[in-house]
Coordinates of C-alpha atoms and ligand atoms in Angstrom, one line a residue:
X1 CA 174.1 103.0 200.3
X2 CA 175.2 106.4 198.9
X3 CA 178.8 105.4 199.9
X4 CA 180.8 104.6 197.2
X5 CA 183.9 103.2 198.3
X6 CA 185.2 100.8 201.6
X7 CA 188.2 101.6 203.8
X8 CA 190.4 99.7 201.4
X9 CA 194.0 101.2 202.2
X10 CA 193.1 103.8 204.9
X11 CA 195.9 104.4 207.3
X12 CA 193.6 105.6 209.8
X13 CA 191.7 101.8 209.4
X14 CA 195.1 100.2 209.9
X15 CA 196.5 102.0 213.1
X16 CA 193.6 103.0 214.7
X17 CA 192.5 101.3 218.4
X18 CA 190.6 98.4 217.7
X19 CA 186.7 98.8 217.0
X20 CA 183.8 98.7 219.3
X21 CA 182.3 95.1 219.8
X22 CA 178.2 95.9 220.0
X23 CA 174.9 93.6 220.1
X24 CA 173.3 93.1 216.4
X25 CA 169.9 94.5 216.4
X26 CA 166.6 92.5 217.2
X27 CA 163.4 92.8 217.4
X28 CA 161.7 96.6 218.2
X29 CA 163.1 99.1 220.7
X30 CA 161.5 102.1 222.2
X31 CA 163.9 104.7 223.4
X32 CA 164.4 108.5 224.5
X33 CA 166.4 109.5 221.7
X34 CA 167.5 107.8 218.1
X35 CA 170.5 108.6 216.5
X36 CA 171.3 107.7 213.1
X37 CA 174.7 107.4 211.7
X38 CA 177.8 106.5 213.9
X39 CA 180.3 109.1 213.3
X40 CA 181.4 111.8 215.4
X41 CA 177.7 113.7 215.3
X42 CA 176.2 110.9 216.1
X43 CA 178.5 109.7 218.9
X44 CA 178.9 113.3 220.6
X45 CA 175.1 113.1 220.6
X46 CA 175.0 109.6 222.5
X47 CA 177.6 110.5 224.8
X48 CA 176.7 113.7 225.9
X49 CA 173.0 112.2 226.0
X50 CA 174.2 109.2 228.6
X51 CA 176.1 112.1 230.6
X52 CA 172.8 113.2 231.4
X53 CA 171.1 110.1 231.8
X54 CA 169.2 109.8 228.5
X55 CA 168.8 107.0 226.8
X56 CA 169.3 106.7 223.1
X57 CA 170.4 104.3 220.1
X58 CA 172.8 104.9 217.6
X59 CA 172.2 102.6 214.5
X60 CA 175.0 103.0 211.7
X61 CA 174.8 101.5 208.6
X62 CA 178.0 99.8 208.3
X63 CA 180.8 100.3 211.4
X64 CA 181.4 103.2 213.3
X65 CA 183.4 105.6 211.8
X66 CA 183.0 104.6 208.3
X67 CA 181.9 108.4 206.9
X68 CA 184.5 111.3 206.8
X69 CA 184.8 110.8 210.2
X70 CA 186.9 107.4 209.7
X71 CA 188.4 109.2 206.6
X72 CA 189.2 112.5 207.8
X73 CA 193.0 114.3 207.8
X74 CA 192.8 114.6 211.2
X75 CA 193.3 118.6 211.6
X76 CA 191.4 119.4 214.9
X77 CA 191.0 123.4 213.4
X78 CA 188.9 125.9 216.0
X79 CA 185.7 127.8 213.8
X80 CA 184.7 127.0 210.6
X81 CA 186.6 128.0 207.0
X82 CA 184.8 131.5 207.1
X83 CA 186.4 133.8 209.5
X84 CA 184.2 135.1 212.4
X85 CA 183.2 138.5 211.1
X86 CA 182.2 136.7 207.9
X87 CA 180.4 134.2 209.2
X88 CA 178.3 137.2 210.8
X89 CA 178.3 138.5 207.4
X90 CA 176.3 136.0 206.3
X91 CA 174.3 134.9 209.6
X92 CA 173.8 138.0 210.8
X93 CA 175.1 139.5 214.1
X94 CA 173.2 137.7 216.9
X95 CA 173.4 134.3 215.4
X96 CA 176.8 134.7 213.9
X97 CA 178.0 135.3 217.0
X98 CA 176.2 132.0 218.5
X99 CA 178.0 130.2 215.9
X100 CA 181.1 131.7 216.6
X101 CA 181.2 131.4 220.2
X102 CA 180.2 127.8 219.9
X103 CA 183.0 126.7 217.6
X104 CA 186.0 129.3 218.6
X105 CA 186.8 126.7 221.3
X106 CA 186.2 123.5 219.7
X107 CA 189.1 122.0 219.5
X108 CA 189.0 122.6 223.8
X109 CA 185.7 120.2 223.8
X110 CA 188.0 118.1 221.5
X111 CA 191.0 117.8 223.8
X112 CA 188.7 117.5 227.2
X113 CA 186.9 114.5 225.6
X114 CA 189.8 112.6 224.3
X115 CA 191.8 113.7 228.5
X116 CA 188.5 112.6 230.4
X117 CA 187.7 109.5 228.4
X118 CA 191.4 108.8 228.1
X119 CA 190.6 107.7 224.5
X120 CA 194.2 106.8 222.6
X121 CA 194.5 108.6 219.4
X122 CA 197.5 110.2 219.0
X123 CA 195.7 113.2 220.0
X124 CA 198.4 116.3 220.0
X125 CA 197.6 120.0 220.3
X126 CA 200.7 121.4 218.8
X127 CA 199.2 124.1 216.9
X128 CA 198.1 124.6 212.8
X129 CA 200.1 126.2 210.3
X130 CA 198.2 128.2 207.2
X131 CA 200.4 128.5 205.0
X132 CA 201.1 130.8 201.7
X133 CA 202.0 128.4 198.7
X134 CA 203.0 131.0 196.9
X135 CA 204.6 134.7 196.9
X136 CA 201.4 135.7 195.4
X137 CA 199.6 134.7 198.3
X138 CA 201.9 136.2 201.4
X139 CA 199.6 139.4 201.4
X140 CA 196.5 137.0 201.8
X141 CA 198.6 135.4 204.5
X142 CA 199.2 138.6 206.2
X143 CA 195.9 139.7 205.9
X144 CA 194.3 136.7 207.1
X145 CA 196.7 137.1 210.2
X146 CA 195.7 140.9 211.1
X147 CA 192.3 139.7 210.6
X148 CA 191.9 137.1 212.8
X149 CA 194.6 139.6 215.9
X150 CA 192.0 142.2 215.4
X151 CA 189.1 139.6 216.1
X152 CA 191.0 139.2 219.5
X153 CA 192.1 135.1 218.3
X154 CA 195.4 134.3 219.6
X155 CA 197.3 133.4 216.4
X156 CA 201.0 134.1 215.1
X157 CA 202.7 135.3 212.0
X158 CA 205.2 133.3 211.2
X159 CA 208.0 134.2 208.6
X160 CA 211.5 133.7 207.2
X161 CA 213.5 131.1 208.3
X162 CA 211.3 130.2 211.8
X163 CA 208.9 128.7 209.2
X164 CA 210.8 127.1 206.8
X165 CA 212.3 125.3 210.5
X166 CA 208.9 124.5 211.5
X167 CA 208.0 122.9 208.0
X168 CA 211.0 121.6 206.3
X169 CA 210.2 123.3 203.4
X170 CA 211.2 125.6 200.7
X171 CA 208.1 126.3 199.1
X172 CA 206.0 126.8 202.7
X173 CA 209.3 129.6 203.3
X174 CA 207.4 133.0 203.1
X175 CA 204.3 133.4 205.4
X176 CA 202.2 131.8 207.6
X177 CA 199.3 132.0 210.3
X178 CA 200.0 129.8 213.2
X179 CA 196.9 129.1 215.4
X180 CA 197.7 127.5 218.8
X181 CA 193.8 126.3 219.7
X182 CA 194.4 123.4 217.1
X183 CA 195.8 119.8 216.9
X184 CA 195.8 116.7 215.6
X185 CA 194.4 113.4 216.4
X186 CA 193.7 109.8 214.5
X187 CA 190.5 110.2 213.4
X188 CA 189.5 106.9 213.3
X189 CA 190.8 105.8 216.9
X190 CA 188.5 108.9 218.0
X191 CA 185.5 108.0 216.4
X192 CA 185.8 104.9 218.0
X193 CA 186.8 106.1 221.7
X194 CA 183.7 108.4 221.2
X195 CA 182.0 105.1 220.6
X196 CA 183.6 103.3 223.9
X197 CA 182.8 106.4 226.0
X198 CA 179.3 106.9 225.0
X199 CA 178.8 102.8 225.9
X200 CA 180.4 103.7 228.6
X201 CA 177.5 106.3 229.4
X202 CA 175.2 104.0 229.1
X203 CA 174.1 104.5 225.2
X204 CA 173.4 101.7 222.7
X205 CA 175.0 101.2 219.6
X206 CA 173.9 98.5 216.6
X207 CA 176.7 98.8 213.9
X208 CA 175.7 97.3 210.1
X209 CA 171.8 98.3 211.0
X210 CA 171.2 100.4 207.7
X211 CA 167.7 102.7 208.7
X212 CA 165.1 101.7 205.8
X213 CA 162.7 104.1 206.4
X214 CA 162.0 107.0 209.1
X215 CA 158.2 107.1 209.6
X216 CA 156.1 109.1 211.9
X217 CA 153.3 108.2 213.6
X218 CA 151.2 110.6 216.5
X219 CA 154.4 111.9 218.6
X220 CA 156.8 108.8 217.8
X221 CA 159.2 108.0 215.2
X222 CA 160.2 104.8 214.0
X223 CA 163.1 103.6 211.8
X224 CA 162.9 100.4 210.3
X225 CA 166.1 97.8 209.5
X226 CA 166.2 94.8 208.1
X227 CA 166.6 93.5 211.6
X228 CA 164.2 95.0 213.5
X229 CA 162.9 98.7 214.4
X230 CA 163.5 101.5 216.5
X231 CA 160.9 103.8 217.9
X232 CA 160.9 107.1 219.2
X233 CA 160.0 110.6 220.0
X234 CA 163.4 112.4 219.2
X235 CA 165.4 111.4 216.1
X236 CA 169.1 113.2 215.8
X237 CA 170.1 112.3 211.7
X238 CA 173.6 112.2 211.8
X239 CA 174.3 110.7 208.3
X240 CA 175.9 113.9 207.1
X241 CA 177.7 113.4 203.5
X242 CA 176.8 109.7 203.6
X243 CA 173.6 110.5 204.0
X244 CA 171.4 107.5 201.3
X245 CA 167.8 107.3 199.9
X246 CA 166.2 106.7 203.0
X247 CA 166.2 110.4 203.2
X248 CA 166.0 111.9 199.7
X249 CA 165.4 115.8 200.8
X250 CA 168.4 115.2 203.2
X251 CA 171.0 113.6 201.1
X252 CA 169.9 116.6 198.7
X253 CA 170.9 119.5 201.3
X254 CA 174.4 119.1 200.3
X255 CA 177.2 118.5 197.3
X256 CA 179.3 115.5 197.5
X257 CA 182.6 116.7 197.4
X258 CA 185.5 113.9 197.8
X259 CA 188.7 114.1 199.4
X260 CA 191.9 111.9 199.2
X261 CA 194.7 111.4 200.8
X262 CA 198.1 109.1 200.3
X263 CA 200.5 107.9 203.4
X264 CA 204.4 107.0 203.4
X265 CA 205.2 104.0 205.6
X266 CA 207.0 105.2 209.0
X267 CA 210.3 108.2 208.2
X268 CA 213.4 107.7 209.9
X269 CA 212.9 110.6 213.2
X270 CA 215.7 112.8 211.0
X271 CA 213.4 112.9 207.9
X272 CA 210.4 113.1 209.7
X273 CA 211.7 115.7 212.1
X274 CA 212.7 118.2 209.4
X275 CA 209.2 118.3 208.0
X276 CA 207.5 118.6 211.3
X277 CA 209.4 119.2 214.3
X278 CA 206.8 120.3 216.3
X279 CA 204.3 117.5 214.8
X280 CA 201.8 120.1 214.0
X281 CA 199.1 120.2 210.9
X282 CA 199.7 122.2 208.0
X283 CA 197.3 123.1 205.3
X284 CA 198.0 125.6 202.4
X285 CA 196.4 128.3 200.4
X286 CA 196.2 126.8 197.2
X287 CA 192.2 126.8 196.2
X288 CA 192.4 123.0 195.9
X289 CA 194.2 123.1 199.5
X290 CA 196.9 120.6 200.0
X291 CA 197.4 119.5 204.0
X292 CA 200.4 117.3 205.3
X293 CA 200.7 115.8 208.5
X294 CA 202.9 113.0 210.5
X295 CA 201.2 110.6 212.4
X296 CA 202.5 109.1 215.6
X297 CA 204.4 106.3 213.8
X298 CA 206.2 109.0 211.9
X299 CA 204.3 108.4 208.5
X300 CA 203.6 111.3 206.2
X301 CA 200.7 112.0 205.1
X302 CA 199.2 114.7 202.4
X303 CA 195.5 115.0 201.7
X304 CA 193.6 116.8 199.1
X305 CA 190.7 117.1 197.0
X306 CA 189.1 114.7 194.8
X307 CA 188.3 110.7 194.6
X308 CA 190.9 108.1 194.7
X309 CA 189.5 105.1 193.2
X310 CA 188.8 103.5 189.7
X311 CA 190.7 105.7 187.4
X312 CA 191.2 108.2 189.7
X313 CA 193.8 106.4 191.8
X314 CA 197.2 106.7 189.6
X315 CA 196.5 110.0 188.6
X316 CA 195.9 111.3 192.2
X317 CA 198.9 108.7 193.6
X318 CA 200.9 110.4 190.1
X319 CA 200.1 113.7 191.1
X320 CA 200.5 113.3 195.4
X321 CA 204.3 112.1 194.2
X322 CA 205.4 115.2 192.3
X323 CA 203.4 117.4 194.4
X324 CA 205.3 115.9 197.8
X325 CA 208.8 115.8 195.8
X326 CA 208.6 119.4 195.3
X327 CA 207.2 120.5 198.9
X328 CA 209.6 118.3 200.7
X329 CA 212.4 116.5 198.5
X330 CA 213.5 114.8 201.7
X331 CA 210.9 112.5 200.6
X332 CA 211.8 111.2 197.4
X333 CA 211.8 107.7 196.6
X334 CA 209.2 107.3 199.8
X335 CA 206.3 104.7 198.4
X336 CA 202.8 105.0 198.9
X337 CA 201.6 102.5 201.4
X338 CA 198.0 103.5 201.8
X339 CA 195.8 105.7 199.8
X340 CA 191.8 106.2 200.3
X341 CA 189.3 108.9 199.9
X342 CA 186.2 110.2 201.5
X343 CA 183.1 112.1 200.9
X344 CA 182.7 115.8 202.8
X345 CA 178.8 117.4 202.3
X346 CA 179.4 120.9 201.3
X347 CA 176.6 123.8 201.4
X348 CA 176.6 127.5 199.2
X349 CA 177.7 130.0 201.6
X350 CA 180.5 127.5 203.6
X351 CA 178.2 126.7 206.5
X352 CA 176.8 123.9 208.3
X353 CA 172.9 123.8 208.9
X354 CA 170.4 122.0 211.3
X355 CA 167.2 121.8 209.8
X356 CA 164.0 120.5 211.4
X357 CA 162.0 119.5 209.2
X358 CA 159.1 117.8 211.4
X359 CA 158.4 118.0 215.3
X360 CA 161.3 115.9 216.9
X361 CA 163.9 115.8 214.0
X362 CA 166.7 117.3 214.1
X363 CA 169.4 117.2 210.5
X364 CA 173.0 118.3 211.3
X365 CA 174.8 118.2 208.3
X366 CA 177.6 120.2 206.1
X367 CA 180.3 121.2 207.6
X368 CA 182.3 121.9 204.6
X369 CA 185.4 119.5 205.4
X370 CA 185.7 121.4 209.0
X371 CA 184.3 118.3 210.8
X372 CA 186.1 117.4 213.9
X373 CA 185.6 120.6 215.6
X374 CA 182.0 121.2 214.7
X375 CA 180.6 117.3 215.0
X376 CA 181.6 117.4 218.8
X377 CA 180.0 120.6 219.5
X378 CA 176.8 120.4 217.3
X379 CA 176.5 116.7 218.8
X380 CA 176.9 118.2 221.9
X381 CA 174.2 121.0 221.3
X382 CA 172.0 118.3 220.1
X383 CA 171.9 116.8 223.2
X384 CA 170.9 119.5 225.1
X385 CA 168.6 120.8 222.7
X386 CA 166.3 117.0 223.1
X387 CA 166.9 117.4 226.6
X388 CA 164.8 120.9 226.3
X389 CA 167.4 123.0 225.5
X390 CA 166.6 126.7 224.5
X391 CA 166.9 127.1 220.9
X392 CA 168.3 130.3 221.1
X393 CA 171.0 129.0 222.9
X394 CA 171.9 126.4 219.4
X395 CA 174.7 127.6 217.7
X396 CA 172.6 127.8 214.6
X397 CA 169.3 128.7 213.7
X398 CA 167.4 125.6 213.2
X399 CA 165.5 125.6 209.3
X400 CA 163.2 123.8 207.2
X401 CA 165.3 121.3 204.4
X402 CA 166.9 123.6 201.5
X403 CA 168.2 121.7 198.9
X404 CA 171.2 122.4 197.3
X405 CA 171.0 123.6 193.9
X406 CA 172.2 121.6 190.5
X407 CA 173.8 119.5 193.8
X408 CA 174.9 116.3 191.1
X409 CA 176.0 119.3 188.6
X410 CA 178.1 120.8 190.9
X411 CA 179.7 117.6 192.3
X412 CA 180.7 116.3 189.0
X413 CA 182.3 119.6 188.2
X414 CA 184.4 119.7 191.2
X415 CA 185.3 116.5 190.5
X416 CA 186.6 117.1 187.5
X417 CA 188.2 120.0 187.8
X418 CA 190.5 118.3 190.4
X419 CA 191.2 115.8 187.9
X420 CA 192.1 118.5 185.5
X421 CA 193.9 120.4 187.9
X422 CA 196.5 117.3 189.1
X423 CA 196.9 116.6 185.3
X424 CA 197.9 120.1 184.3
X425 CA 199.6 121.0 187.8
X426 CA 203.4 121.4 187.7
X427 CA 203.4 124.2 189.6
X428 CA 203.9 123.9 193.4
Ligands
FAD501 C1 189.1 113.1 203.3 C2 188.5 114.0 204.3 C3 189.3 114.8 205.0 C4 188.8 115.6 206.0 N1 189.6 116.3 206.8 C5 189.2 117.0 207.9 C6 190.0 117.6 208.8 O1 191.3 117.5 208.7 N2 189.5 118.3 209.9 C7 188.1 118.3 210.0 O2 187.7 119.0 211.0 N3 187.3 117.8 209.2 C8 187.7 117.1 208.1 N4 186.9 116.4 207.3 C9 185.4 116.5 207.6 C10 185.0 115.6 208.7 O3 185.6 114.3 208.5 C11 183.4 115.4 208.7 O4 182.8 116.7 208.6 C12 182.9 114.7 209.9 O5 183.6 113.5 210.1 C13 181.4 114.5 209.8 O6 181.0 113.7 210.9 P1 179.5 113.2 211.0 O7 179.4 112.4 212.2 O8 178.6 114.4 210.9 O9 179.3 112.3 209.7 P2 180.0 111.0 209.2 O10 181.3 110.7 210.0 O11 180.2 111.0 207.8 O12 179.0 109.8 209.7 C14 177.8 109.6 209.0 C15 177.5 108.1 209.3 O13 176.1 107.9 208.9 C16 176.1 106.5 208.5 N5 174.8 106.3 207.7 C17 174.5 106.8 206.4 N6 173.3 106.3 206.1 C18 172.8 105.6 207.1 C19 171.6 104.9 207.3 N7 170.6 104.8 206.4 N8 171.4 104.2 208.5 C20 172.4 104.3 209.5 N9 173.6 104.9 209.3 C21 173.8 105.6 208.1 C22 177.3 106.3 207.6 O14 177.7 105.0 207.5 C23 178.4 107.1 208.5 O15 179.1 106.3 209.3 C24 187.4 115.6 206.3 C25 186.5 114.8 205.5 C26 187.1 114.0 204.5 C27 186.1 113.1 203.8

């Protein structure tokens, strides 16, 4: 497997719902559709799939939810990092504009799965903060802000002492774009209610069924386990970051970037409160970003980039401390209780992709650490585009594999310049 690392210490492992139960894999299948990987791609895929009436099979590797989308910081954000105009910039106007329009409301599709399915995971949609970490960045801040009014998005400058109120904190004091369209949510619990409600629709799920091999024969895939195989005529890949070597080109289209993240145990609602009174997700300027969240149990929880384990681990748990000291000294003398890390697949120009490399497969993948959002809608897109679905109508245009260049080079460099940035960082 490419992952590198379990769930050891994940919050999100230890409070989420409880997980699926499904049948172990035997024997061959034939199905409509094959979906491989069990996160929320994957799921959104199967769900929206048995809405319709289509069959399909979700193998995963190991348990549902065990990629980024077990792992992730849980900031439901609309869009991707680029901002629209730039994301036409690089797309060009007509399919820019697809992909815009497809992910300005995400966090909607979001919200209306987790109502509908009633699936329990601490979903809220309080709103995100961007905020400036610094002076230096207020002007970015403001900029942003103007941007994103003139593009017609409903999002608030917010300043002076409102904000320092609505994150407890001296250093978040100066400026900050407030987007209503987001939220939060335990990721884990999601990826698993996903899991429940696609079931639910009449999908199939075998958990700890690794795919071998993906072979194509006539008009009909098949994907071989140890247990048994799979056969059919559409294939959704939806292994993302985690992506292994059963799909070398694949697992090349993007650079392994990790994230980590470190969680108090529950605050008292007066500590907890004057961080986040209005529970929302806040993540920063700072080029290595730094987020922090509550969860529902009243937990903090800061996330950033880079890999906590080996050697790693104290100098990330090291830095998290000083770094959370100085953003919010109401925390001092908080431990750790859980500290874990996941991989995000990231791509040159910020973008996700869908390649189709033969007749019948379709590769989402790389979505930059913008997951949530995107996962439910492209899963979503995936399932009508196997049900005959105009490709003009996919939010993106659908390429051969590109490979991401010096892809090991690259990740081993961002990797250590977060190490090098939490051991020389003293400024926050
Ligand atoms: C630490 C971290 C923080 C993040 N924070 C946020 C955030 O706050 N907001 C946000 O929107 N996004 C965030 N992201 C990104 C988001 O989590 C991902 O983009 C999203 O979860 C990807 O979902 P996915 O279904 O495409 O892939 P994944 O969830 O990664 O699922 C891929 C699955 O494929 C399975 N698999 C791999 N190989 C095989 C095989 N051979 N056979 C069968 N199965 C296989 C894996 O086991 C895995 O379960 C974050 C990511 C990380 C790592």
């Amino acid at each position: 497997m490419a992952d590198v690392e379990k769930h050891h210490n994940s919050l999100w492992e230890y409070s989420a719902s409880p997980q699926v139960e499904t049948p172990a894999l035997a024997g061959d299948l034939d199905t409509d559709v094959l979906i491989i990987g069990g996160g929320y791609t994957g799921l959104s895929t199967a769900l929206h799939l048995g809405e319709s009436g289509v069959r399909s099979i979700v193998l995963e590797a190991q348990e549902v939810g065990h990629g980024g989308s077990g792992r992730n910081a849980g900031l439901v954000n609309p869009g991707v990092w680029l901002l629209p105009n730039e994301v036409e910039e690089q797309l060009g106007k007509q399919a820019g504009g697809r992909l815009n329009a497809a992910l300005s409301n995400s966090p909607d599709l979001v919200f209306s799965i987790i109502d509908k399915y009633e699936i329990d995971c601490e979903a809220k949609r309080n709103g995100m903060l961007q905020a400036a970490h610094a002076r230096s960045k207020v002007q970015w801040v403001k900029d942003r802000h103007s941007q994103m009014a003139s593009l017609g998005l409903p999002v608030e400058l917010i300043t002076g002492s409102d904000l320092q109120v609505m994150t407890g904190s001296k250093v978040y004091r100066h400026a900050a774009v407030f987007d209503p369209r987001a939220g939060t949510i335990q990721p884990m619990s999601y990826a698993r209610g996903l899991a429940r409600a696609a079931l639910g629709a009449g999908a199939t799920i075998h958990q700890n069924c690794p795919v071998q091999s993906l072979t194509l024969t006539g008009n009909r895939w098949t994907a071989q386990t140890a247990r048994g195989s799979v056969r059919a005529e559409q294939v959704i890949v939806a292994t993302n970051a985690y992506t292994d070597h059963f799909l070398p080109q694949i697992r090349n289209a993007t650079v392994p970037v990790f994230m980590f993240q470190a969680a108090t145990g529950p605050l008292s609602d007066n500590i907890a409160g004057s961080i986040s009174p209005r529970r929302n997700g806040l993540f920063d300027t700072r080029k290595t970003m730094i987020s922090s969240r509550i969860d529902d149990a009243g937990r903090y929880i800061v996330c950033s980039a880079g890999r906590m384990t080996g050697d790693g681990r104290s100098l990330r748990t090291n830095w998290a401390t000083r770094v959370r000291d100085r953003l919010f000294p109401q925390l001092q003398g908080q431990e750790w209780k859980f500290w874990w890390s996941g991989q995000m697949g990231f791509t040159d120009n910020h973008l996700p992709r869908v390649f189709q490399p033969a007749p019948g497969l379709t590769v989402p993948i790389g979505y930059n650490g913008r997951g949530i959002g995107p996962g439910t809608v492209i899963g979503k897109t995936c399932a009508d585009l196997v049900q005959g679905g105009s490709i003009k109508d996919f939010p993106l245009p659908l390429k051969q594999v590109r490979v991401e260049s010096w892809r090991n080079v690259r990740a081993a460099y961002y990797e250590l310049g977060t190490r090098l940035y939490n051991m020389v960082d003293s400024r926050v």
